[in-house]
PDB file of C-alpha atoms and ligand atoms in Angstrom:
ATOM      1  CA  UNK A   1    -145.678 128.911 -51.706  1.00 55.00           C
ATOM      2  CA  UNK A   2    -148.897 127.514 -53.078  1.00 71.00           C
ATOM      3  CA  UNK A   3    -148.479 123.963 -54.370  1.00 86.00           C
ATOM      4  CA  UNK A   4    -150.237 122.601 -57.409  1.00 93.00           C
ATOM      5  CA  UNK A   5    -152.041 120.062 -55.228  1.00 94.00           C
ATOM      6  CA  UNK A   6    -153.755 122.724 -53.141  1.00 93.00           C
ATOM      7  CA  UNK A   7    -157.483 122.903 -53.562  1.00 93.00           C
ATOM      8  CA  UNK A   8    -160.687 121.098 -52.701  1.00 94.00           C
ATOM      9  CA  UNK A   9    -161.870 117.926 -54.317  1.00 95.00           C
ATOM     10  CA  UNK A  10    -164.958 115.757 -54.004  1.00 96.00           C
ATOM     11  CA  UNK A  11    -164.220 112.060 -53.537  1.00 95.00           C
ATOM     12  CA  UNK A  12    -166.234 109.145 -54.899  1.00 96.00           C
ATOM     13  CA  UNK A  13    -167.985 108.903 -51.530  1.00 95.00           C
ATOM     14  CA  UNK A  14    -169.266 112.459 -51.830  1.00 95.00           C
ATOM     15  CA  UNK A  15    -167.032 114.085 -49.205  1.00 92.00           C
ATOM     16  CA  UNK A  16    -165.191 117.310 -49.713  1.00 93.00           C
ATOM     17  CA  UNK A  17    -161.444 116.933 -49.081  1.00 92.00           C
ATOM     18  CA  UNK A  18    -158.384 119.140 -49.158  1.00 92.00           C
ATOM     19  CA  UNK A  19    -155.772 118.099 -51.723  1.00 95.00           C
ATOM     20  CA  UNK A  20    -156.600 117.738 -55.418  1.00 95.00           C
ATOM     21  CA  UNK A  21    -154.000 114.941 -55.697  1.00 95.00           C
ATOM     22  CA  UNK A  22    -154.651 113.494 -52.284  1.00 96.00           C
ATOM     23  CA  UNK A  23    -153.041 114.328 -48.981  1.00 96.00           C
ATOM     24  CA  UNK A  24    -150.411 112.955 -46.621  1.00 97.00           C
ATOM     25  CA  UNK A  25    -149.476 113.305 -42.982  1.00 97.00           C
ATOM     26  CA  UNK A  26    -146.535 112.493 -40.732  1.00 97.00           C
ATOM     27  CA  UNK A  27    -147.190 110.318 -37.674  1.00 96.00           C
ATOM     28  CA  UNK A  28    -143.904 110.771 -35.855  1.00 96.00           C
ATOM     29  CA  UNK A  29    -143.249 108.865 -32.655  1.00 93.00           C
ATOM     30  CA  UNK A  30    -140.499 108.904 -30.126  1.00 92.00           C
ATOM     31  CA  UNK A  31    -139.833 107.281 -26.762  1.00 87.00           C
ATOM     32  CA  UNK A  32    -138.772 109.546 -23.926  1.00 85.00           C
ATOM     33  CA  UNK A  33    -136.269 108.688 -21.165  1.00 82.00           C
ATOM     34  CA  UNK A  34    -139.070 107.237 -19.032  1.00 84.00           C
ATOM     35  CA  UNK A  35    -140.034 104.785 -21.790  1.00 81.00           C
ATOM     36  CA  UNK A  36    -143.235 106.643 -22.656  1.00 87.00           C
ATOM     37  CA  UNK A  37    -144.306 106.652 -26.293  1.00 89.00           C
ATOM     38  CA  UNK A  38    -145.005 110.157 -27.525  1.00 94.00           C
ATOM     39  CA  UNK A  39    -146.528 111.376 -30.769  1.00 96.00           C
ATOM     40  CA  UNK A  40    -145.963 114.683 -32.474  1.00 97.00           C
ATOM     41  CA  UNK A  41    -149.446 116.183 -32.182  1.00 97.00           C
ATOM     42  CA  UNK A  42    -150.608 119.354 -33.829  1.00 96.00           C
ATOM     43  CA  UNK A  43    -153.362 121.625 -32.553  1.00 96.00           C
ATOM     44  CA  UNK A  44    -154.681 123.056 -35.803  1.00 92.00           C
ATOM     45  CA  UNK A  45    -155.083 126.819 -35.991  1.00 90.00           C
ATOM     46  CA  UNK A  46    -158.696 128.013 -35.794  1.00 88.00           C
ATOM     47  CA  UNK A  47    -158.673 129.398 -39.320  1.00 87.00           C
ATOM     48  CA  UNK A  48    -157.784 126.055 -40.900  1.00 83.00           C
ATOM     49  CA  UNK A  49    -160.310 123.427 -42.029  1.00 80.00           C
ATOM     50  CA  UNK A  50    -161.520 121.619 -38.893  1.00 83.00           C
ATOM     51  CA  UNK A  51    -159.593 124.247 -36.950  1.00 87.00           C
ATOM     52  CA  UNK A  52    -159.211 123.798 -33.212  1.00 91.00           C
ATOM     53  CA  UNK A  53    -158.924 120.035 -33.496  1.00 95.00           C
ATOM     54  CA  UNK A  54    -155.810 117.941 -32.879  1.00 96.00           C
ATOM     55  CA  UNK A  55    -154.085 115.828 -35.470  1.00 96.00           C
ATOM     56  CA  UNK A  56    -150.714 115.385 -37.091  1.00 97.00           C
ATOM     57  CA  UNK A  57    -148.825 117.642 -39.510  1.00 96.00           C
ATOM     58  CA  UNK A  58    -150.009 117.036 -43.031  1.00 95.00           C
ATOM     59  CA  UNK A  59    -151.560 118.493 -46.117  1.00 94.00           C
ATOM     60  CA  UNK A  60    -152.020 118.356 -49.846  1.00 95.00           C
ATOM     61  CA  UNK A  61    -149.604 116.376 -51.987  1.00 96.00           C
ATOM     62  CA  UNK A  62    -148.107 118.221 -54.953  1.00 96.00           C
ATOM     63  CA  UNK A  63    -147.663 116.640 -58.386  1.00 95.00           C
ATOM     64  CA  UNK A  64    -143.874 116.303 -58.117  1.00 95.00           C
ATOM     65  CA  UNK A  65    -144.078 114.552 -54.734  1.00 96.00           C
ATOM     66  CA  UNK A  66    -144.837 111.075 -53.522  1.00 95.00           C
ATOM     67  CA  UNK A  67    -146.717 110.699 -50.257  1.00 95.00           C
ATOM     68  CA  UNK A  68    -143.541 110.380 -48.173  1.00 95.00           C
ATOM     69  CA  UNK A  69    -142.064 113.545 -49.633  1.00 96.00           C
ATOM     70  CA  UNK A  70    -145.300 115.424 -49.036  1.00 97.00           C
ATOM     71  CA  UNK A  71    -145.514 114.226 -45.427  1.00 97.00           C
ATOM     72  CA  UNK A  72    -141.904 115.175 -44.703  1.00 97.00           C
ATOM     73  CA  UNK A  73    -142.377 118.600 -46.305  1.00 96.00           C
ATOM     74  CA  UNK A  74    -145.490 119.227 -44.222  1.00 95.00           C
ATOM     75  CA  UNK A  75    -143.689 118.038 -41.099  1.00 96.00           C
ATOM     76  CA  UNK A  76    -140.931 120.536 -41.729  1.00 96.00           C
ATOM     77  CA  UNK A  77    -143.240 123.419 -42.654  1.00 95.00           C
ATOM     78  CA  UNK A  78    -145.773 122.979 -39.870  1.00 95.00           C
ATOM     79  CA  UNK A  79    -143.613 121.636 -37.045  1.00 96.00           C
ATOM     80  CA  UNK A  80    -139.951 122.189 -37.940  1.00 96.00           C
ATOM     81  CA  UNK A  81    -139.213 118.464 -38.248  1.00 97.00           C
ATOM     82  CA  UNK A  82    -135.744 117.973 -39.790  1.00 95.00           C
ATOM     83  CA  UNK A  83    -136.038 115.203 -42.381  1.00 92.00           C
ATOM     84  CA  UNK A  84    -132.678 113.691 -41.394  1.00 93.00           C
ATOM     85  CA  UNK A  85    -133.882 112.629 -37.920  1.00 94.00           C
ATOM     86  CA  UNK A  86    -136.932 110.822 -39.255  1.00 94.00           C
ATOM     87  CA  UNK A  87    -136.866 107.061 -39.778  1.00 89.00           C
ATOM     88  CA  UNK A  88    -139.714 106.017 -42.036  1.00 88.00           C
ATOM     89  CA  UNK A  89    -141.226 102.684 -40.948  1.00 80.00           C
ATOM     90  CA  UNK A  90    -144.214 102.247 -43.198  1.00 82.00           C
ATOM     91  CA  UNK A  91    -147.419 103.838 -44.276  1.00 86.00           C
ATOM     92  CA  UNK A  92    -151.157 103.549 -43.889  1.00 88.00           C
ATOM     93  CA  UNK A  93    -153.330 104.576 -46.822  1.00 91.00           C
ATOM     94  CA  UNK A  94    -157.027 105.347 -46.924  1.00 92.00           C
ATOM     95  CA  UNK A  95    -158.494 105.593 -50.428  1.00 95.00           C
ATOM     96  CA  UNK A  96    -161.946 107.104 -50.909  1.00 95.00           C
ATOM     97  CA  UNK A  97    -161.827 106.951 -54.712  1.00 96.00           C
ATOM     98  CA  UNK A  98    -160.652 110.172 -56.296  1.00 95.00           C
ATOM     99  CA  UNK A  99    -158.931 111.140 -53.072  1.00 96.00           C
ATOM    100  CA  UNK A 100    -156.608 109.341 -50.677  1.00 96.00           C
ATOM    101  CA  UNK A 101    -154.786 110.082 -47.461  1.00 95.00           C
ATOM    102  CA  UNK A 102    -151.444 108.463 -46.673  1.00 96.00           C
ATOM    103  CA  UNK A 103    -150.150 108.467 -43.120  1.00 95.00           C
ATOM    104  CA  UNK A 104    -146.386 108.034 -42.958  1.00 93.00           C
ATOM    105  CA  UNK A 105    -145.445 105.995 -39.894  1.00 90.00           C
ATOM    106  CA  UNK A 106    -142.093 107.173 -38.600  1.00 90.00           C
ATOM    107  CA  UNK A 107    -140.017 107.508 -35.479  1.00 90.00           C
ATOM    108  CA  UNK A 108    -137.146 109.568 -34.202  1.00 93.00           C
ATOM    109  CA  UNK A 109    -134.598 108.690 -31.485  1.00 88.00           C
ATOM    110  CA  UNK A 110    -135.580 111.456 -29.061  1.00 89.00           C
ATOM    111  CA  UNK A 111    -137.950 114.412 -28.717  1.00 92.00           C
ATOM    112  CA  UNK A 112    -136.674 117.676 -30.201  1.00 94.00           C
ATOM    113  CA  UNK A 113    -137.865 121.268 -30.150  1.00 95.00           C
ATOM    114  CA  UNK A 114    -140.904 121.782 -32.341  1.00 95.00           C
ATOM    115  CA  UNK A 115    -141.405 124.938 -34.367  1.00 94.00           C
ATOM    116  CA  UNK A 116    -144.991 125.940 -35.121  1.00 91.00           C
ATOM    117  CA  UNK A 117    -145.983 127.820 -38.255  1.00 90.00           C
ATOM    118  CA  UNK A 118    -149.248 129.732 -38.789  1.00 89.00           C
ATOM    119  CA  UNK A 119    -151.207 126.526 -39.353  1.00 88.00           C
ATOM    120  CA  UNK A 120    -150.280 125.185 -35.910  1.00 91.00           C
ATOM    121  CA  UNK A 121    -151.830 126.765 -32.816  1.00 92.00           C
ATOM    122  CA  UNK A 122    -149.731 124.436 -30.687  1.00 95.00           C
ATOM    123  CA  UNK A 123    -147.403 121.485 -31.108  1.00 97.00           C
ATOM    124  CA  UNK A 124    -146.807 118.862 -28.478  1.00 96.00           C
ATOM    125  CA  UNK A 125    -145.049 115.550 -27.924  1.00 97.00           C
ATOM    126  CA  UNK A 126    -148.236 113.995 -26.597  1.00 96.00           C
ATOM    127  CA  UNK A 127    -148.419 110.713 -24.765  1.00 94.00           C
ATOM    128  CA  UNK A 128    -150.272 108.239 -26.983  1.00 90.00           C
ATOM    129  CA  UNK A 129    -152.990 107.624 -24.397  1.00 87.00           C
ATOM    130  CA  UNK A 130    -153.405 111.377 -23.946  1.00 92.00           C
ATOM    131  CA  UNK A 131    -154.379 111.769 -27.601  1.00 91.00           C
ATOM    132  CA  UNK A 132    -157.624 109.917 -26.885  1.00 88.00           C
ATOM    133  CA  UNK A 133    -158.758 112.705 -24.560  1.00 92.00           C
ATOM    134  CA  UNK A 134    -158.138 115.500 -27.071  1.00 94.00           C
ATOM    135  CA  UNK A 135    -160.706 116.709 -29.606  1.00 95.00           C
ATOM    136  CA  UNK A 136    -159.284 115.006 -32.686  1.00 95.00           C
ATOM    137  CA  UNK A 137    -159.585 115.962 -36.326  1.00 93.00           C
ATOM    138  CA  UNK A 138    -162.377 113.705 -37.686  1.00 89.00           C
ATOM    139  CA  UNK A 139    -160.213 111.943 -40.266  1.00 89.00           C
ATOM    140  CA  UNK A 140    -157.430 111.358 -37.784  1.00 92.00           C
ATOM    141  CA  UNK A 141    -159.866 110.183 -35.107  1.00 93.00           C
ATOM    142  CA  UNK A 142    -161.090 107.493 -37.480  1.00 90.00           C
ATOM    143  CA  UNK A 143    -157.587 106.253 -38.319  1.00 90.00           C
ATOM    144  CA  UNK A 144    -155.978 106.615 -34.890  1.00 91.00           C
ATOM    145  CA  UNK A 145    -157.146 103.365 -33.200  1.00 87.00           C
ATOM    146  CA  UNK A 146    -155.434 101.386 -35.984  1.00 85.00           C
ATOM    147  CA  UNK A 147    -152.282 103.459 -35.862  1.00 89.00           C
ATOM    148  CA  UNK A 148    -151.352 103.510 -32.216  1.00 87.00           C
ATOM    149  CA  UNK A 149    -148.327 101.501 -31.132  1.00 87.00           C
ATOM    150  CA  UNK A 150    -149.373  98.261 -29.442  1.00 88.00           C
ATOM    151  CA  UNK A 151    -147.316  97.115 -26.435  1.00 91.00           C
ATOM    152  CA  UNK A 152    -145.459  93.999 -27.516  1.00 94.00           C
ATOM    153  CA  UNK A 153    -143.647  91.055 -25.999  1.00 95.00           C
ATOM    154  CA  UNK A 154    -140.827  89.726 -28.174  1.00 96.00           C
ATOM    155  CA  UNK A 155    -139.969  86.049 -27.613  1.00 97.00           C
ATOM    156  CA  UNK A 156    -136.536  85.219 -29.019  1.00 97.00           C
ATOM    157  CA  UNK A 157    -135.568  81.702 -30.104  1.00 97.00           C
ATOM    158  CA  UNK A 158    -131.997  82.122 -28.859  1.00 94.00           C
ATOM    159  CA  UNK A 159    -130.470  79.112 -30.625  1.00 94.00           C
ATOM    160  CA  UNK A 160    -131.989  80.071 -33.958  1.00 95.00           C
ATOM    161  CA  UNK A 161    -130.996  83.729 -33.769  1.00 96.00           C
ATOM    162  CA  UNK A 162    -127.454  83.011 -32.569  1.00 94.00           C
ATOM    163  CA  UNK A 163    -127.084  80.418 -35.312  1.00 93.00           C
ATOM    164  CA  UNK A 164    -128.242  82.787 -38.044  1.00 93.00           C
ATOM    165  CA  UNK A 165    -124.933  84.609 -38.215  1.00 88.00           C
ATOM    166  CA  UNK A 166    -121.679  82.659 -38.747  1.00 88.00           C
ATOM    167  CA  UNK A 167    -119.575  84.591 -36.234  1.00 85.00           C
ATOM    168  CA  UNK A 168    -117.930  81.606 -34.528  1.00 88.00           C
ATOM    169  CA  UNK A 169    -120.785  81.061 -32.067  1.00 91.00           C
ATOM    170  CA  UNK A 170    -120.215  77.270 -32.198  1.00 90.00           C
ATOM    171  CA  UNK A 171    -116.918  77.659 -30.353  1.00 92.00           C
ATOM    172  CA  UNK A 172    -118.591  79.356 -27.358  1.00 92.00           C
ATOM    173  CA  UNK A 173    -122.342  78.936 -27.242  1.00 91.00           C
ATOM    174  CA  UNK A 174    -122.738  80.489 -23.800  1.00 90.00           C
ATOM    175  CA  UNK A 175    -120.663  83.504 -24.785  1.00 91.00           C
ATOM    176  CA  UNK A 176    -122.683  84.005 -27.954  1.00 93.00           C
ATOM    177  CA  UNK A 177    -125.931  83.770 -25.967  1.00 92.00           C
ATOM    178  CA  UNK A 178    -124.630  86.288 -23.422  1.00 91.00           C
ATOM    179  CA  UNK A 179    -123.777  88.701 -26.246  1.00 91.00           C
ATOM    180  CA  UNK A 180    -127.282  88.300 -27.635  1.00 93.00           C
ATOM    181  CA  UNK A 181    -128.772  88.964 -24.188  1.00 91.00           C
ATOM    182  CA  UNK A 182    -126.664  92.106 -23.854  1.00 90.00           C
ATOM    183  CA  UNK A 183    -127.736  93.293 -27.301  1.00 91.00           C
ATOM    184  CA  UNK A 184    -131.385  92.688 -26.458  1.00 92.00           C
ATOM    185  CA  UNK A 185    -131.227  95.274 -23.686  1.00 86.00           C
ATOM    186  CA  UNK A 186    -131.197  97.790 -26.559  1.00 83.00           C
ATOM    187  CA  UNK A 187    -134.732  96.721 -27.451  1.00 87.00           C
ATOM    188  CA  UNK A 188    -136.191  98.248 -24.329  1.00 83.00           C
ATOM    189  CA  UNK A 189    -139.093 100.554 -25.229  1.00 82.00           C
ATOM    190  CA  UNK A 190    -137.988 100.397 -28.851  1.00 84.00           C
ATOM    191  CA  UNK A 191    -140.559 101.328 -31.475  1.00 85.00           C
ATOM    192  CA  UNK A 192    -140.853  98.696 -34.159  1.00 88.00           C
ATOM    193  CA  UNK A 193    -142.916  97.704 -37.141  1.00 87.00           C
ATOM    194  CA  UNK A 194    -144.301  94.229 -36.591  1.00 90.00           C
ATOM    195  CA  UNK A 195    -144.320  91.432 -39.171  1.00 89.00           C
ATOM    196  CA  UNK A 196    -147.820  92.517 -40.240  1.00 85.00           C
ATOM    197  CA  UNK A 197    -146.787  96.151 -40.696  1.00 82.00           C
ATOM    198  CA  UNK A 198    -148.334  97.211 -37.386  1.00 84.00           C
ATOM    199  CA  UNK A 199    -146.755  99.721 -35.012  1.00 85.00           C
ATOM    200  CA  UNK A 200    -145.329  98.199 -31.844  1.00 89.00           C
ATOM    201  CA  UNK A 201    -143.490  99.359 -28.782  1.00 89.00           C
ATOM    202  CA  UNK A 202    -141.391  96.617 -27.181  1.00 91.00           C
ATOM    203  CA  UNK A 203    -142.350  96.299 -23.510  1.00 89.00           C
ATOM    204  CA  UNK A 204    -140.864  92.921 -22.662  1.00 92.00           C
ATOM    205  CA  UNK A 205    -138.370  90.524 -24.195  1.00 94.00           C
ATOM    206  CA  UNK A 206    -138.063  86.813 -23.415  1.00 94.00           C
ATOM    207  CA  UNK A 207    -134.871  85.046 -24.470  1.00 95.00           C
ATOM    208  CA  UNK A 208    -135.159  81.264 -24.619  1.00 95.00           C
ATOM    209  CA  UNK A 209    -131.860  79.423 -24.202  1.00 93.00           C
ATOM    210  CA  UNK A 210    -131.191  75.743 -24.647  1.00 90.00           C
ATOM    211  CA  UNK A 211    -128.302  73.307 -24.332  1.00 88.00           C
ATOM    212  CA  UNK A 212    -124.859  74.773 -23.623  1.00 85.00           C
ATOM    213  CA  UNK A 213    -126.211  78.311 -24.145  1.00 86.00           C
ATOM    214  CA  UNK A 214    -128.063  77.982 -20.845  1.00 86.00           C
ATOM    215  CA  UNK A 215    -124.801  78.846 -19.098  1.00 84.00           C
ATOM    216  CA  UNK A 216    -125.550  82.429 -20.164  1.00 80.00           C
ATOM    217  CA  UNK A 217    -128.396  82.492 -17.631  1.00 79.00           C
ATOM    218  CA  UNK A 218    -126.070  83.816 -14.951  1.00 69.00           C
ATOM    219  CA  UNK A 219    -124.373  86.546 -16.963  1.00 64.00           C
ATOM    220  CA  UNK A 220    -126.435  89.257 -15.313  1.00 67.00           C
ATOM    221  CA  UNK A 221    -129.634  89.427 -13.307  1.00 64.00           C
ATOM    222  CA  UNK A 222    -132.968  89.559 -15.100  1.00 69.00           C
ATOM    223  CA  UNK A 223    -134.795  92.781 -14.417  1.00 73.00           C
ATOM    224  CA  UNK A 224    -138.312  91.744 -15.426  1.00 75.00           C
ATOM    225  CA  UNK A 225    -137.927  93.509 -18.727  1.00 84.00           C
ATOM    226  CA  UNK A 226    -135.493  91.056 -20.293  1.00 89.00           C
ATOM    227  CA  UNK A 227    -136.319  87.580 -19.041  1.00 89.00           C
ATOM    228  CA  UNK A 228    -134.092  84.616 -19.785  1.00 91.00           C
ATOM    229  CA  UNK A 229    -135.678  81.195 -19.863  1.00 91.00           C
ATOM    230  CA  UNK A 230    -133.612  78.006 -19.770  1.00 90.00           C
ATOM    231  CA  UNK A 231    -135.303  75.208 -21.691  1.00 91.00           C
ATOM    232  CA  UNK A 232    -135.086  71.896 -19.850  1.00 89.00           C
ATOM    233  CA  UNK A 233    -135.795  69.934 -22.995  1.00 87.00           C
ATOM    234  CA  UNK A 234    -136.673  71.230 -26.435  1.00 91.00           C
ATOM    235  CA  UNK A 235    -136.071  74.922 -27.007  1.00 91.00           C
ATOM    236  CA  UNK A 236    -139.004  74.926 -29.431  1.00 94.00           C
ATOM    237  CA  UNK A 237    -141.376  73.703 -26.728  1.00 95.00           C
ATOM    238  CA  UNK A 238    -140.190  76.467 -24.440  1.00 95.00           C
ATOM    239  CA  UNK A 239    -140.636  79.132 -27.129  1.00 97.00           C
ATOM    240  CA  UNK A 240    -144.200  77.968 -27.798  1.00 96.00           C
ATOM    241  CA  UNK A 241    -144.956  77.910 -24.061  1.00 95.00           C
ATOM    242  CA  UNK A 242    -143.602  81.444 -23.636  1.00 95.00           C
ATOM    243  CA  UNK A 243    -145.640  82.706 -26.613  1.00 95.00           C
ATOM    244  CA  UNK A 244    -148.801  81.145 -25.188  1.00 95.00           C
ATOM    245  CA  UNK A 245    -148.092  82.619 -21.747  1.00 94.00           C
ATOM    246  CA  UNK A 246    -147.404  86.080 -23.173  1.00 92.00           C
ATOM    247  CA  UNK A 247    -150.614  85.898 -25.159  1.00 91.00           C
ATOM    248  CA  UNK A 248    -152.788  84.816 -22.240  1.00 91.00           C
ATOM    249  CA  UNK A 249    -154.827  87.435 -20.458  1.00 76.00           C
ATOM    250  CA  UNK A 250    -153.543  90.421 -22.390  1.00 82.00           C
ATOM    251  CA  UNK A 251    -154.297  92.219 -25.603  1.00 83.00           C
ATOM    252  CA  UNK A 252    -150.619  92.995 -26.078  1.00 89.00           C
ATOM    253  CA  UNK A 253    -148.958  91.894 -29.285  1.00 94.00           C
ATOM    254  CA  UNK A 254    -146.576  88.936 -29.246  1.00 96.00           C
ATOM    255  CA  UNK A 255    -143.824  88.430 -31.806  1.00 97.00           C
ATOM    256  CA  UNK A 256    -141.692  85.284 -31.888  1.00 98.00           C
ATOM    257  CA  UNK A 257    -138.301  85.676 -33.516  1.00 98.00           C
ATOM    258  CA  UNK A 258    -137.213  82.533 -35.328  1.00 97.00           C
ATOM    259  CA  UNK A 259    -136.497  81.364 -38.863  1.00 96.00           C
ATOM    260  CA  UNK A 260    -137.574  77.821 -37.960  1.00 95.00           C
ATOM    261  CA  UNK A 261    -140.613  77.008 -40.097  1.00 95.00           C
ATOM    262  CA  UNK A 262    -141.578  74.018 -38.000  1.00 96.00           C
ATOM    263  CA  UNK A 263    -141.625  76.171 -34.894  1.00 96.00           C
ATOM    264  CA  UNK A 264    -143.555  78.935 -36.629  1.00 96.00           C
ATOM    265  CA  UNK A 265    -146.243  76.445 -37.615  1.00 96.00           C
ATOM    266  CA  UNK A 266    -146.721  75.579 -33.928  1.00 95.00           C
ATOM    267  CA  UNK A 267    -147.358  79.144 -32.764  1.00 95.00           C
ATOM    268  CA  UNK A 268    -150.830  79.977 -31.462  1.00 91.00           C
ATOM    269  CA  UNK A 269    -153.230  82.352 -33.228  1.00 88.00           C
ATOM    270  CA  UNK A 270    -152.525  86.051 -33.016  1.00 89.00           C
ATOM    271  CA  UNK A 271    -148.826  85.512 -32.407  1.00 94.00           C
ATOM    272  CA  UNK A 272    -146.656  87.056 -35.088  1.00 95.00           C
ATOM    273  CA  UNK A 273    -143.445  85.518 -36.380  1.00 97.00           C
ATOM    274  CA  UNK A 274    -140.395  87.429 -37.552  1.00 97.00           C
ATOM    275  CA  UNK A 275    -136.995  86.271 -38.725  1.00 96.00           C
ATOM    276  CA  UNK A 276    -133.593  86.974 -37.146  1.00 96.00           C
ATOM    277  CA  UNK A 277    -133.016  89.719 -39.729  1.00 95.00           C
ATOM    278  CA  UNK A 278    -136.038  91.598 -38.368  1.00 94.00           C
ATOM    279  CA  UNK A 279    -134.474  91.504 -34.925  1.00 95.00           C
ATOM    280  CA  UNK A 280    -131.008  92.476 -36.144  1.00 92.00           C
ATOM    281  CA  UNK A 281    -132.421  95.448 -38.049  1.00 88.00           C
ATOM    282  CA  UNK A 282    -133.957  96.653 -34.787  1.00 87.00           C
ATOM    283  CA  UNK A 283    -130.730  96.146 -32.846  1.00 85.00           C
ATOM    284  CA  UNK A 284    -128.397  97.743 -35.395  1.00 75.00           C
TER     285      UNK A 284
HETATM  286 ZN1   ZN B   1    -163.960 110.971 -48.955  1.00 92.10          ZN
END
């Protein structure tokens, strides 16, 4: 069915674009059993505009749709993506004046069978780093470096996060900390949207414990992925030290989870801060 947004348009920058009302695409990620981030990549059929290149499912937005609806419709039409397995995380919009392209950032719990239509020569759950070696659609190639999921270390201010929910933690601080540690194992290789709206994949979590909660250190062995740190003195000092250490010598993202404003003000540059609710939304 031909939509009312189909057609070519010239933007204010003098380019010719598909989509009279703008266009939208679906950047759908998943993490496989090995912890590898994969992206639903589409090899565009030769007969399409910029045919033979790789990109993501997408196309013209129709007048009755918003960008998310258009992206989900295109994902279903071109790749057989069922809308009910897609979790929308945010969007990235490029506006040329008179034409815009919105990339819906989304993830899904596990890879599923993809169904190509005539516009797709091939569909693939491509490793993120593998995308760089494919001949990319020019528009996608320009946006891709800012869209890829950055490996992230999440440093958790244990006392602050445990204290953010009145579940009786004060009666058994070590038990509450152990429950938090157990819950954090669910963060492994989890895709997340960082406090600045950026795409992240959690590669390491550091849980800082202080006071009586330090008894939770022995609950189970650390495996290098979830690291528990017992603060000798101030938990805040230990959180700052862990953020600095995670930041040093790597371009990975670092997110500190705390609602403590004083602590947030002490964090080094290029370290993001998120509240306990951000963490709980990821764990739920
Ligand atoms: Zn343009």
